[in-house]
Amino acid sequence: MTAHAPRRSLRSPADLVAAGLATPQARDTLDAVAAHYAIAITPEMAELIAPGDPGDPIARQFLPTDAELVTTPDERADPIGDARHSPIKGLVHRYPDRVLLKPTHACPVYCRFCFRREMVGPGGEALDAAELAAALDYVRARPAIREVILSGGDPLVLSARRIGEIVAAIDTIEHVDVVRLHSRVPLVDPGRIDDAMVAALNTRKALFVVLHANHAREFTPAGRAACARLVGAGIPMLSQSVLLRGVNDDVATLEALLRSFLACRIKPYYLHHPDLAPGTAGFRLGIEEGQRLVRQLRGRLSGLAQPLYVLDIPGGHGKVPVGPGYLRDGGVEDPGGTLHEIDR
Ligand code: SF4
């Protein structure tokens, strides 16, 4: 817990020092980080952070550090290659049947490992009315597009009125069946999930909210209640998490996270291998280590709780599952690694 729980989001090194989450001596370093990457921590998340503990998993996700000032040779500004698949501003069309629509680049919190960290921020580009209309016209003109994924930034930082307008516009496109919203808001800024926001998400389409969370401690009572409001309104929820060194890179922490999703009626969906975003080397672990963790999860949690472990191939070549294989030498391995012969 912070010494004094802030009443508003912390958005600068000065805010972090005032809240007791950074020392005055760290100001110069933090100013250098802030010159390049956005900072925001909501009161709900700031309150969870243990001051003076750099290993705190909530602090690691949201508090800037000097490690961000070092970019390794393999890191890229656009690690998953959005730009090469963007035919029009604010829209990414990587697969034939779906598009990513990014109406805003603002977020309620700025994650220190974000794969779009070079794009997101309060000054990041947002679509104006004409640009949004052009993006929707692009979708309208292509019957092969069956799904629109609202991302960003975090689309739920928009007002309920704006979200409602976007959802209603997509509702009029007959060939779109599915709308997906990717968001951290229900947990990091739960007060935004009010009656107006829930009403704004009411559509004839199959609308899913995909909640991003990486540690069980993010599930505060208010956050759980916000998820319950969405699910209670008939909105199915899925999860996505990033496997992060020092946040959730052990099996007990991952198990607790996945159980937290399920307890909120949120089906675990994706576990992302961390991307090669600039200044994020301290968060990355090897794929073999990730596979070992995923294998252990299989022995501890039911199939309902298992996410798909995926990697975005650098350069824009898309997402692939990289979970461990269980077939080997004419047999199958159980979660403990013992091989059993199978007769087919
Ligand atoms: S909420 Fe998503 S888009 Fe925003 S900083 Fe975090 S990971 Fe990046």
CSV table of C-alpha atoms and ligand atoms in Angstrom, one decimal, residues 38 61-62 105-117 120-121 151-154 182-185 188 212 214 240 242, ligand 1:
chain,number,residue,atom,x,y,z
A,38,ALA,CA,4.1,7.7,-21.1
A,61,GLN,CA,4.2,-3.4,-14.4
A,62,PHE,CA,3.5,0.3,-13.9
A,105,HIS,CA,-3.9,5.6,-28.2
A,106,ALA,CA,-4.6,6.6,-24.6
A,107,CYS,CA,-4.6,4.1,-21.7
A,108,PRO,CA,-5.6,4.3,-18.1
A,109,VAL,CA,-2.2,2.9,-17.1
A,110,TYR,CA,0.9,2.7,-19.2
A,111,CYS,CA,2.5,-0.7,-18.9
A,112,ARG,CA,6.3,-0.7,-18.8
A,113,PHE,CA,6.4,-3.7,-21.1
A,114,CYS,CA,3.8,-2.5,-23.6
A,115,PHE,CA,4.4,-3.7,-27.2
A,116,ARG,CA,2.9,-0.5,-28.6
A,117,ARG,CA,4.9,1.8,-26.2
A,120,VAL,CA,0.6,4.9,-26.9
A,121,GLY,CA,0.4,7.9,-24.7
A,151,SER,CA,-7.8,-1.9,-29.2
A,152,GLY,CA,-5.4,1.0,-29.0
A,153,GLY,CA,-4.5,2.2,-26.5
A,154,ASP,CA,-7.5,1.1,-24.4
A,182,HIS,CA,-9.3,-5.4,-25.5
A,183,SER,CA,-9.0,-3.5,-22.2
A,184,ARG,CA,-7.4,-3.2,-18.7
A,185,VAL,CA,-10.1,-0.8,-17.5
A,188,VAL,CA,-7.4,-0.7,-13.2
A,212,HIS,CA,-5.7,-7.8,-19.7
A,214,ASN,CA,-1.0,-10.2,-15.2
A,240,GLN,CA,-5.1,-12.1,-22.0
A,242,VAL,CA,1.7,-11.4,-20.8
B,1,SF4,S1,-3.0,-1.0,-21.5
B,1,SF4,FE1,-2.3,-2.2,-23.3
B,1,SF4,S2,-1.9,-0.6,-24.9
B,1,SF4,FE2,-2.0,0.4,-22.9
B,1,SF4,S3,0.1,0.5,-22.2
B,1,SF4,FE3,-0.8,-1.3,-21.3
B,1,SF4,S4,-0.3,-3.0,-22.8
B,1,SF4,FE4,0.0,-1.0,-23.8
